[in-house]
Coordinates of C-alpha atoms and ligand atoms in Angstrom, one line a residue:
X143 CA 115.7 102.9 120.9
X144 CA 112.9 103.3 118.5
X145 CA 109.7 105.1 119.2
X146 CA 106.5 103.2 118.3
X147 CA 103.5 104.8 116.6
X148 CA 100.3 103.1 115.5
X149 CA 98.1 104.2 112.6
X150 CA 95.4 102.7 110.4
X151 CA 96.7 104.1 107.0
X152 CA 100.1 105.4 106.2
X153 CA 100.9 107.3 103.0
X154 CA 104.6 107.6 102.1
X155 CA 105.3 110.8 100.1
X156 CA 103.2 114.0 99.6
X157 CA 103.5 114.9 95.9
X158 CA 100.9 114.5 93.1
X159 CA 100.2 110.9 94.1
X160 CA 100.5 111.0 98.0
X161 CA 98.8 114.4 98.4
X162 CA 95.8 113.2 96.4
X163 CA 95.4 109.9 98.3
X164 CA 95.7 111.8 101.6
X165 CA 92.9 114.1 100.7
X166 CA 90.7 111.4 99.2
X167 CA 91.0 109.2 102.3
X168 CA 90.8 112.0 104.8
X169 CA 87.1 111.7 105.4
X170 CA 87.8 108.3 107.0
X171 CA 89.3 110.2 109.9
X172 CA 85.7 111.1 110.9
X173 CA 85.2 107.4 111.6
X174 CA 88.1 107.4 114.0
X175 CA 90.8 106.2 111.7
X176 CA 94.3 107.5 112.2
X177 CA 96.0 108.5 108.9
X178 CA 99.4 110.0 108.4
X179 CA 101.5 111.2 105.5
X180 CA 105.2 110.6 106.0
X181 CA 107.3 113.0 103.9
X182 CA 111.1 112.9 103.8
X183 CA 111.4 116.6 103.1
X184 CA 110.6 119.6 105.2
X185 CA 107.7 122.1 105.0
X186 CA 109.3 125.3 103.9
X187 CA 108.3 128.5 105.7
X188 CA 106.7 131.0 103.4
X189 CA 109.6 133.5 103.8
X190 CA 112.0 130.8 102.6
X191 CA 110.6 130.9 99.0
X192 CA 113.1 133.6 98.0
X193 CA 113.3 132.8 94.3
X194 CA 117.1 132.7 94.5
X195 CA 118.3 129.9 92.1
X196 CA 121.0 128.1 94.0
X197 CA 119.5 128.5 97.4
X198 CA 116.1 127.2 96.3
X199 CA 117.7 124.3 94.3
X200 CA 119.2 123.1 97.6
X201 CA 116.0 123.5 99.6
X202 CA 113.6 122.1 97.0
X203 CA 115.3 119.4 95.0
X204 CA 116.9 116.0 95.6
X205 CA 120.6 116.5 95.2
X206 CA 120.1 120.2 94.5
X207 CA 118.4 119.1 91.2
X208 CA 121.6 117.5 90.0
X209 CA 120.9 113.8 90.5
X210 CA 122.2 111.9 87.5
X211 CA 121.6 108.6 85.8
X212 CA 124.4 106.1 86.4
X213 CA 126.4 106.9 83.3
X214 CA 126.0 110.7 83.8
X215 CA 124.1 111.3 80.6
X216 CA 120.9 112.8 82.1
X217 CA 120.0 114.8 85.2
X218 CA 116.8 114.0 87.1
X219 CA 114.8 116.7 88.8
X220 CA 112.5 115.8 91.6
X221 CA 111.1 117.7 94.6
X222 CA 112.0 116.7 98.1
X223 CA 109.6 118.6 100.5
X224 CA 106.0 118.7 101.6
X225 CA 104.1 118.8 98.3
X226 CA 106.8 116.8 96.5
X227 CA 107.5 117.8 92.8
X228 CA 104.2 119.7 92.7
X229 CA 106.0 122.5 94.6
X230 CA 108.5 122.9 91.7
X231 CA 106.4 122.0 88.7
X232 CA 105.1 124.6 86.3
X233 CA 101.5 123.5 86.6
X234 CA 100.8 122.8 82.9
X235 CA 97.7 120.6 83.0
X236 CA 97.1 118.1 80.3
X237 CA 94.8 115.1 80.2
X238 CA 96.1 111.7 79.1
X239 CA 95.3 111.2 75.4
X240 CA 93.1 108.2 74.7
X241 CA 95.7 106.6 72.3
X242 CA 98.3 106.6 75.2
X243 CA 95.9 104.6 77.4
X244 CA 95.4 102.2 74.5
X245 CA 99.2 101.8 74.2
X246 CA 99.4 101.2 77.9
X247 CA 96.9 98.4 77.6
X248 CA 96.6 97.9 81.3
X249 CA 93.8 95.3 82.0
X250 CA 91.1 97.0 84.1
X251 CA 92.3 100.6 83.4
X252 CA 89.6 102.5 81.5
X253 CA 90.7 105.7 79.8
X254 CA 87.3 107.4 80.3
X255 CA 87.3 106.6 84.0
X256 CA 90.9 107.9 84.4
X257 CA 90.3 111.1 82.6
X258 CA 87.1 111.7 84.4
X259 CA 89.0 111.6 87.7
X260 CA 91.8 113.9 86.3
X261 CA 89.1 116.4 85.4
X262 CA 87.9 116.4 89.0
X263 CA 91.4 117.8 89.9
X264 CA 91.3 120.3 87.1
X265 CA 88.4 121.8 89.0
X266 CA 89.9 121.4 92.5
X267 CA 93.3 122.8 91.4
X268 CA 91.9 125.7 89.4
X269 CA 93.1 124.7 86.0
X270 CA 92.3 127.3 83.3
X271 CA 93.7 129.1 80.3
X272 CA 95.6 132.2 81.1
X273 CA 94.2 135.5 79.9
X274 CA 95.8 136.5 76.5
X275 CA 97.0 139.9 77.9
X276 CA 99.2 138.1 80.4
X277 CA 101.1 136.0 77.8
X278 CA 104.7 137.3 77.5
X279 CA 106.8 137.8 74.4
X280 CA 108.7 134.5 74.9
X281 CA 105.4 132.6 74.6
X282 CA 103.9 134.8 72.0
X283 CA 106.9 134.5 69.7
X284 CA 106.8 130.7 69.9
X285 CA 103.1 130.8 68.9
X286 CA 103.8 133.1 66.0
X287 CA 106.7 131.0 64.9
X288 CA 104.6 127.9 64.8
X289 CA 101.8 129.7 63.0
X290 CA 104.2 131.0 60.4
X291 CA 105.4 127.4 59.7
X292 CA 102.0 125.9 59.9
X293 CA 102.7 123.8 63.0
X294 CA 100.0 122.7 65.4
X295 CA 100.3 124.9 68.5
X296 CA 97.9 125.0 71.5
X297 CA 97.7 127.0 74.7
X298 CA 98.5 125.2 77.9
X299 CA 95.9 125.2 80.7
X300 CA 97.7 126.0 84.0
X301 CA 96.7 125.7 87.6
X302 CA 97.4 129.0 89.2
X303 CA 95.3 131.3 91.4
X304 CA 96.5 134.9 91.9
X305 CA 99.6 134.4 89.7
X306 CA 101.8 137.5 89.8
X307 CA 103.8 136.4 86.8
X308 CA 107.1 136.3 88.6
X309 CA 108.2 133.4 86.4
X310 CA 109.7 131.5 89.4
X311 CA 107.5 128.4 89.3
X312 CA 110.4 125.9 89.2
X313 CA 111.9 127.5 92.2
X314 CA 108.7 127.1 94.2
X315 CA 106.2 129.9 93.9
X316 CA 107.0 132.9 96.2
X317 CA 103.4 134.1 95.8
X318 CA 101.6 130.9 96.9
X319 CA 99.8 131.0 93.5
X320 CA 100.6 127.6 92.1
X321 CA 97.9 125.1 93.1
X322 CA 99.8 122.0 93.8
X323 CA 99.1 119.5 96.6
X324 CA 100.9 121.7 99.1
X325 CA 98.2 124.4 98.5
X326 CA 95.1 122.3 97.8
X327 CA 95.0 118.6 98.8
X328 CA 97.3 118.5 101.8
X329 CA 95.6 121.4 103.7
X330 CA 92.2 119.8 103.0
X331 CA 93.6 116.4 104.3
X332 CA 95.0 118.0 107.4
X333 CA 91.8 119.9 108.1
X334 CA 90.0 116.5 108.1
X335 CA 92.5 115.1 110.6
X336 CA 95.3 113.6 108.5
X337 CA 98.7 114.1 110.2
X338 CA 101.5 115.5 108.0
X339 CA 104.8 114.3 109.3
X340 CA 107.7 116.0 107.6
X341 CA 111.5 115.3 107.7
X342 CA 110.5 111.7 108.0
X343 CA 112.3 109.3 105.7
X344 CA 110.9 105.8 105.5
X345 CA 113.8 103.4 105.3
X346 CA 112.0 100.1 105.0
X347 CA 108.6 98.4 105.1
X348 CA 108.5 95.1 107.0
X349 CA 105.1 93.5 106.6
X350 CA 102.7 96.1 108.2
X351 CA 105.5 97.9 110.1
X352 CA 107.5 100.8 108.7
X353 CA 110.9 101.9 109.9
X354 CA 111.5 105.6 109.6
X355 CA 113.9 108.3 110.8
X356 CA 113.2 111.9 111.6
X357 CA 116.0 114.3 110.9
X358 CA 115.4 118.0 110.9
X359 CA 117.3 120.3 108.6
X360 CA 118.7 123.7 109.1
X361 CA 115.8 125.1 107.0
X362 CA 112.1 124.6 107.0
X363 CA 109.7 123.9 109.9
X364 CA 110.8 121.2 112.3
X365 CA 108.9 117.9 112.1
X366 CA 105.9 117.3 114.3
X367 CA 107.8 114.3 115.7
X368 CA 111.1 114.6 117.6
X369 CA 114.3 113.6 115.8
X370 CA 115.1 109.9 116.1
X371 CA 114.1 106.4 114.9
X372 CA 110.5 105.2 114.7
X373 CA 108.6 102.0 114.0
X374 CA 105.1 102.7 112.7
X375 CA 102.3 100.1 112.3
X376 CA 99.5 100.4 109.7
X377 CA 96.8 98.3 108.3
X378 CA 97.1 99.8 104.8
X379 CA 100.3 101.3 103.4
X380 CA 100.3 103.5 100.3
X381 CA 103.7 104.1 98.7
X382 CA 103.8 107.5 96.9
X383 CA 107.5 108.3 96.9
X384 CA 107.7 109.0 93.2
X385 CA 109.2 107.0 90.3
X386 CA 112.6 106.8 91.8
X387 CA 111.7 106.8 95.5
X388 CA 109.0 104.1 95.4
X389 CA 111.0 101.4 93.7
X390 CA 114.0 102.2 95.9
X391 CA 111.9 101.9 99.1
X392 CA 110.4 98.6 97.9
X393 CA 113.9 97.3 97.0
X394 CA 115.2 98.3 100.5
X395 CA 112.2 96.4 101.9
X396 CA 113.2 93.2 100.2
X397 CA 110.5 93.0 97.4
X398 CA 113.1 92.7 94.6
X399 CA 113.0 88.9 94.6
X400 CA 109.2 88.6 94.6
X401 CA 108.5 91.3 92.1
X402 CA 110.8 90.8 89.1
X403 CA 109.6 93.9 87.3
X404 CA 110.3 96.2 90.3
X405 CA 112.3 99.3 89.2
X406 CA 112.0 98.4 85.5
X407 CA 110.6 100.3 82.5
X408 CA 111.6 103.7 83.8
X409 CA 110.9 106.5 81.3
X410 CA 111.8 110.1 81.6
X411 CA 110.7 112.4 78.6
X412 CA 114.4 113.3 78.1
X413 CA 114.5 117.1 77.6
X414 CA 116.7 119.7 75.9
X415 CA 116.6 123.4 76.6
X416 CA 117.1 125.5 73.4
X417 CA 117.7 129.2 73.0
X418 CA 117.3 131.7 70.3
X419 CA 118.7 135.2 70.6
X420 CA 116.7 138.3 69.4
X421 CA 118.1 141.7 68.4
X422 CA 116.7 143.4 71.5
X423 CA 115.1 142.6 74.8
X424 CA 111.8 140.6 74.9
X425 CA 109.6 139.9 77.9
X426 CA 110.7 136.5 79.0
X427 CA 111.2 136.4 82.8
X428 CA 108.1 138.4 83.5
X429 CA 104.9 136.3 83.2
X430 CA 104.0 132.7 83.6
X431 CA 106.8 130.7 81.8
X432 CA 104.6 128.2 79.9
X433 CA 101.7 129.1 77.7
X434 CA 102.0 127.0 74.5
X435 CA 103.0 123.6 73.2
X436 CA 103.5 122.2 69.7
X437 CA 102.6 118.6 69.1
X438 CA 103.2 118.7 65.3
X439 CA 105.8 115.9 65.5
X440 CA 104.4 113.9 68.5
X441 CA 103.3 110.9 66.5
X442 CA 105.8 110.9 63.6
X443 CA 109.0 111.8 65.4
X444 CA 108.0 111.3 69.0
X445 CA 108.6 114.6 70.7
X446 CA 106.7 117.6 72.0
X447 CA 107.9 121.2 72.1
X448 CA 106.9 123.6 74.9
X449 CA 107.7 127.1 75.8
X450 CA 109.8 127.6 78.9
X451 CA 112.1 130.1 80.6
X452 CA 114.9 128.8 82.9
X453 CA 117.1 130.7 85.2
X454 CA 120.8 131.6 84.7
X455 CA 122.5 128.6 86.1
X456 CA 120.2 126.0 84.4
X457 CA 120.4 127.9 81.1
X458 CA 124.2 128.2 81.3
X459 CA 124.6 124.5 81.9
X460 CA 122.2 123.6 79.1
X461 CA 124.4 125.2 76.5
X462 CA 127.1 123.1 74.7
X463 CA 130.5 124.7 74.8
X464 CA 132.3 127.4 76.8
X465 CA 134.2 130.6 76.2
X466 CA 133.3 133.9 74.6
X467 CA 130.3 132.8 72.7
X468 CA 128.8 131.2 75.8
X469 CA 129.4 134.4 77.7
X470 CA 128.0 136.5 74.9
X471 CA 124.8 134.5 75.0
X472 CA 124.5 134.6 78.8
X473 CA 125.5 138.3 79.1
X474 CA 122.1 139.5 78.0
X475 CA 119.4 137.1 78.9
X476 CA 116.7 139.6 78.2
X477 CA 117.2 138.8 74.5
X478 CA 116.6 135.1 74.9
X479 CA 113.7 133.0 73.7
X480 CA 113.5 129.5 75.0
X481 CA 112.0 126.2 73.9
X482 CA 111.9 122.9 75.9
X483 CA 112.0 119.7 73.9
X484 CA 110.4 116.6 75.5
X485 CA 111.2 113.2 73.8
X486 CA 108.6 110.4 74.1
X487 CA 111.0 107.7 75.1
X488 CA 110.0 104.0 74.7
X489 CA 109.7 101.9 77.9
X490 CA 112.7 99.6 78.0
X491 CA 113.0 96.8 80.5
X492 CA 116.7 97.6 81.2
X493 CA 116.0 101.3 82.0
X494 CA 115.6 100.8 85.7
X495 CA 116.0 101.9 89.2
X496 CA 118.1 99.9 91.6
X497 CA 119.6 100.6 95.0
X498 CA 123.2 100.7 96.0
X499 CA 124.7 99.0 99.1
X500 CA 123.5 101.9 101.2
X501 CA 120.0 101.7 99.9
X502 CA 120.2 104.8 97.8
X503 CA 118.6 104.8 94.4
X504 CA 120.7 104.3 91.2
X505 CA 119.0 105.0 87.9
X506 CA 120.3 103.1 84.8
X507 CA 119.2 104.7 81.6
X508 CA 120.3 104.0 78.0
X509 CA 119.0 106.2 75.2
X510 CA 117.0 104.4 72.6
X511 CA 117.7 105.2 68.9
X512 CA 114.3 106.7 68.4
X513 CA 114.9 109.0 71.4
X514 CA 118.2 110.3 70.0
X515 CA 116.5 110.8 66.6
X516 CA 113.7 112.7 68.3
X517 CA 116.2 114.9 70.1
X518 CA 118.0 115.8 66.9
X519 CA 114.9 116.4 64.8
X520 CA 113.4 118.6 67.5
X521 CA 116.5 120.8 67.5
X522 CA 116.0 121.4 63.7
X523 CA 112.3 122.1 64.2
X524 CA 112.9 124.5 67.2
X525 CA 115.6 126.3 65.2
X526 CA 113.0 126.9 62.4
X527 CA 110.5 128.2 65.0
X528 CA 113.1 130.6 66.5
X529 CA 114.0 132.0 63.1
X530 CA 110.3 132.2 62.0
X531 CA 109.8 134.2 65.2
X532 CA 112.5 136.7 64.3
X533 CA 115.5 135.4 66.2
X534 CA 118.9 136.6 64.9
X535 CA 120.8 133.4 66.0
X536 CA 120.1 130.1 67.6
X537 CA 122.2 127.8 69.8
X538 CA 121.4 124.1 69.3
X539 CA 123.6 121.6 71.1
X540 CA 123.9 119.2 68.1
X541 CA 125.0 121.9 65.7
X542 CA 128.5 121.9 64.3
X543 CA 128.9 125.5 65.5
X544 CA 127.9 127.4 68.6
X545 CA 125.6 129.9 66.9
X546 CA 123.5 129.2 63.8
X547 CA 122.9 132.6 62.2
X548 CA 119.6 133.6 60.6
X549 CA 121.2 133.7 57.1
X550 CA 122.0 130.0 57.5
X551 CA 118.4 129.0 58.1
X552 CA 118.2 127.2 54.8
X553 CA 121.0 124.8 55.9
X554 CA 119.6 123.7 59.2
X555 CA 119.5 120.0 58.4
X556 CA 123.2 120.1 57.4
X557 CA 124.3 122.0 60.5
X558 CA 122.3 120.0 63.1
X559 CA 123.2 116.4 62.7
X560 CA 123.0 113.1 64.5
X561 CA 126.8 112.9 64.3
X562 CA 127.0 116.0 66.4
X563 CA 124.7 114.5 69.1
X564 CA 127.3 113.4 71.7
X565 CA 125.8 111.8 74.8
X566 CA 127.6 113.0 77.8
X567 CA 128.5 116.3 76.1
X568 CA 124.9 117.5 75.6
X569 CA 123.0 118.6 78.7
X570 CA 119.9 116.4 78.8
X571 CA 117.5 116.7 81.8
X572 CA 114.3 115.0 82.9
X573 CA 111.5 116.4 85.1
X574 CA 108.9 113.7 84.2
X575 CA 110.1 110.6 85.9
X576 CA 107.7 107.7 85.2
X577 CA 107.5 103.9 85.7
X578 CA 109.4 101.5 88.0
X579 CA 106.2 100.0 89.7
X580 CA 104.3 99.6 86.4
X581 CA 100.6 98.5 86.5
X582 CA 99.6 95.4 84.6
X583 CA 98.0 92.0 84.8
X584 CA 100.4 89.8 86.7
X585 CA 103.7 89.6 88.5
X586 CA 105.7 88.5 85.5
X587 CA 105.0 91.7 83.7
X588 CA 104.2 94.3 86.3
X589 CA 104.4 95.3 90.0
X590 CA 100.8 96.4 90.7
X591 CA 97.3 95.9 89.2
X592 CA 95.3 98.7 87.6
X593 CA 94.2 99.9 91.1
X594 CA 97.7 100.2 92.5
X595 CA 97.6 97.0 94.6
X596 CA 101.0 95.4 94.8
X597 CA 100.7 91.9 93.4
X598 CA 100.5 89.3 96.2
X599 CA 100.8 91.9 99.0
X600 CA 97.4 92.7 100.5
X601 CA 97.3 96.1 102.1
X602 CA 100.3 97.5 100.1
X603 CA 99.6 100.0 97.4
X604 CA 101.5 102.3 95.0
X605 CA 100.0 105.7 94.0
X606 CA 102.4 107.9 92.0
X607 CA 104.1 108.2 88.6
X608 CA 105.9 104.9 89.1
X609 CA 102.6 103.2 88.1
X610 CA 103.0 104.3 84.4
X611 CA 103.7 101.3 82.3
X612 CA 105.1 103.5 79.5
X613 CA 105.6 107.3 79.3
X614 CA 102.5 109.5 79.3
X615 CA 103.6 111.4 76.2
X616 CA 102.2 114.6 77.8
X617 CA 102.9 116.4 81.0
X618 CA 102.0 113.8 83.6
X619 CA 100.7 115.3 86.9
X620 CA 96.9 115.2 86.1
X621 CA 97.2 111.5 85.1
X622 CA 99.1 110.8 88.4
X623 CA 96.3 112.4 90.4
X624 CA 93.6 110.5 88.4
X625 CA 95.5 107.2 89.1
X626 CA 95.9 108.1 92.8
X627 CA 92.2 108.8 93.0
X628 CA 91.6 105.2 91.9
X629 CA 94.1 103.9 94.4
X630 CA 92.3 105.8 97.2
X631 CA 89.0 104.3 96.2
X632 CA 90.5 100.8 96.3
X633 CA 92.0 101.4 99.8
X634 CA 88.5 102.4 101.0
X635 CA 87.0 99.3 99.5
X636 CA 89.6 97.0 101.0
X637 CA 89.9 98.7 104.4
X638 CA 87.3 96.7 106.4
X639 CA 88.9 93.4 105.4
X640 CA 92.4 94.7 106.1
X641 CA 91.3 95.9 109.5
X642 CA 89.6 92.6 110.3
X643 CA 92.8 90.7 109.3
X644 CA 95.0 93.0 111.4
X645 CA 92.7 92.6 114.5
X646 CA 92.7 88.8 114.2
X647 CA 96.5 88.9 114.0
X648 CA 96.6 91.1 117.1
X649 CA 94.3 88.9 119.0
X650 CA 96.3 85.7 118.2
X651 CA 99.5 87.5 119.2
X652 CA 98.0 88.6 122.5
Ligands
FAD7 C1 110.8 121.2 87.5 C2 109.6 120.4 87.3 C3 108.6 120.9 86.5 C4 107.4 120.1 86.2 N1 106.4 120.7 85.5 C5 105.3 119.9 85.3 C6 104.2 120.5 84.6 O1 104.2 121.6 84.3 N2 103.1 119.7 84.4 C7 103.0 118.4 84.8 O2 102.0 117.7 84.5 N3 104.1 117.8 85.4 C8 105.2 118.6 85.7 N4 106.2 118.0 86.4 C9 106.1 116.6 86.8 C10 105.3 116.4 88.0 O3 105.6 117.4 89.0 C11 105.6 115.0 88.6 O4 105.3 114.1 87.6 C12 104.7 114.7 89.8 O5 104.7 115.6 90.8 C13 105.1 113.3 90.3 O6 104.3 112.9 91.3 P1 104.7 111.7 92.3 O7 103.7 111.6 93.3 O8 105.0 110.5 91.5 O9 106.1 112.2 92.9 P2 106.5 113.5 93.7 O10 105.5 114.6 93.4 O11 107.9 113.7 93.3 O12 106.4 113.1 95.2 C14 107.1 112.1 95.8 C15 107.4 112.5 97.3 O13 107.8 111.4 98.0 C16 108.8 111.8 98.9 N5 109.6 110.6 99.3 C17 110.5 109.9 98.5 N6 111.0 108.9 99.1 C18 110.5 108.9 100.4 C19 110.8 108.2 101.6 N7 111.6 107.1 101.6 N8 110.1 108.5 102.7 C20 109.3 109.6 102.8 N9 109.1 110.4 101.7 C21 109.7 110.1 100.5 C22 109.6 112.9 98.2 O14 110.3 113.7 99.0 C23 108.4 113.6 97.4 O15 107.9 114.7 98.2 C24 107.4 118.8 86.7 C25 108.4 118.3 87.5 C26 109.5 119.0 87.8 C27 110.6 118.5 88.7
SF4_8 S1 104.6 132.8 87.5 FE1 102.8 132.7 88.8 S2 102.7 130.5 89.5 FE2 104.8 130.9 88.7 S3 106.0 131.4 90.5 FE3 105.2 133.4 89.6 S4 103.3 133.8 90.7 FE4 103.9 131.7 91.1

């Protein structure tokens, strides 16, 4: 027996996209509209943010952070709780470069309009540059290494308030300092009357009716609704379930035949974590983990380098090889400097999300030649940066040895080679999942228009990273919020007509 609920607007997912739409539409509650956010994950209690790596991975991430592409060559990280991936992101806040919007070439999407909206969230979410005295050695050394080599290097704006420098951003922030949608947009939406329904997985959309199930977990707050199955009606439905979740939900709902581009052109900024070992301890875990990025090779070789600091399990699995050298590296993490590589992968039609027979997402991803070249070139550049910063030895997964010693610095190109880049043996991860419901002009080439309206489906919208027609080339969350802001505006503009259609349908049914 299913419980029925009636709403005017339903938003599915509460991350960068869904949280933004919820807040932007929340003032409509004052006109008597019923709006709800349905989120498959729980709301964690504040005391559950312990910072313990394996415990938090299980509570915060889909598949404990270990979901893999179908051939097992890349792990995909995405948050599954109220606030979505903004609970686990690092909060580096970059605007979409104009050249990227030009490459996207979405009819009706104006770069200045999009960036203007992203800037609004820079204000709302407290984006600023961290004070120089708070920048730790791990970040400072990266900057110095880049300067020594003459590479372009800039400081990241970040969105924290009262940051205590615990370095645990990717395990959720135990100090409530990170200003994601959980801390900013969702409370504002709830204060205006939007209902936040957690532990609520939407299984299927059938016209203007959703089918969802509430299942509480043994952690987090229980849902506002009792466990069980629900049908929920709405006049407008905004799908904000992320780049993997949104296409999967639309496939489960039978849109695959009508929307030939559904799930396609998935991009991921494939990432490598690289480490350099210094002679003695440096400050690396204390302080915000990300202060600088280097875009020296963004255009020519298609990658970005960023500072980072990961935890023992993630670091250990990112190293290639096992045994005494691996143990030696892991034994004293206080000596490690880290760099994150992000490759700007091209949008390929066959890189796609599908669903299996049980309706669960499957991600097919083949590495393009340019992406592999970028991942090899970036290891050489990072190794140079580590040595320029004073590291004694470097571990690069495409090297022909576990450690590259400082005295071998003049042979980096011979030691790190494409031949040594073995897919499946190198740990490649992605935290920037993009595409799958790409914006564009028509159904033959895209899933939605430039305002997130699903082609041929009045009242159905997408507002999240799945809208990206190609990768964003920079950290994506501000762009997702800017796009979601546009979708919210469109929902407002369409709403009177959608309500009139729904009322007519109700009258004729009665
Ligand atoms: C570890 C990590 C670090 C990152 N760091 C940065 C950074 O520093 N800067 C930056 O710009 N970006 C960063 N990102 C990326 C950024 O967080 C994401 O791009 C962004 O949050 C995606 O927004 P979204 O709305 O598309 O999806 P999400 O934020 O992932 O939200 C989707 C939500 O939908 C829910 N959902 C899915 N399916 C269903 C369903 N069927 N029913 C109900 N709910 C559902 C999910 O549980 C989730 O809460 C990082 C990501 C990760 C994982
Ligand atoms: S470094 Fe700052 S933002 Fe990150 S987890 Fe610690 S207090 Fe939170």
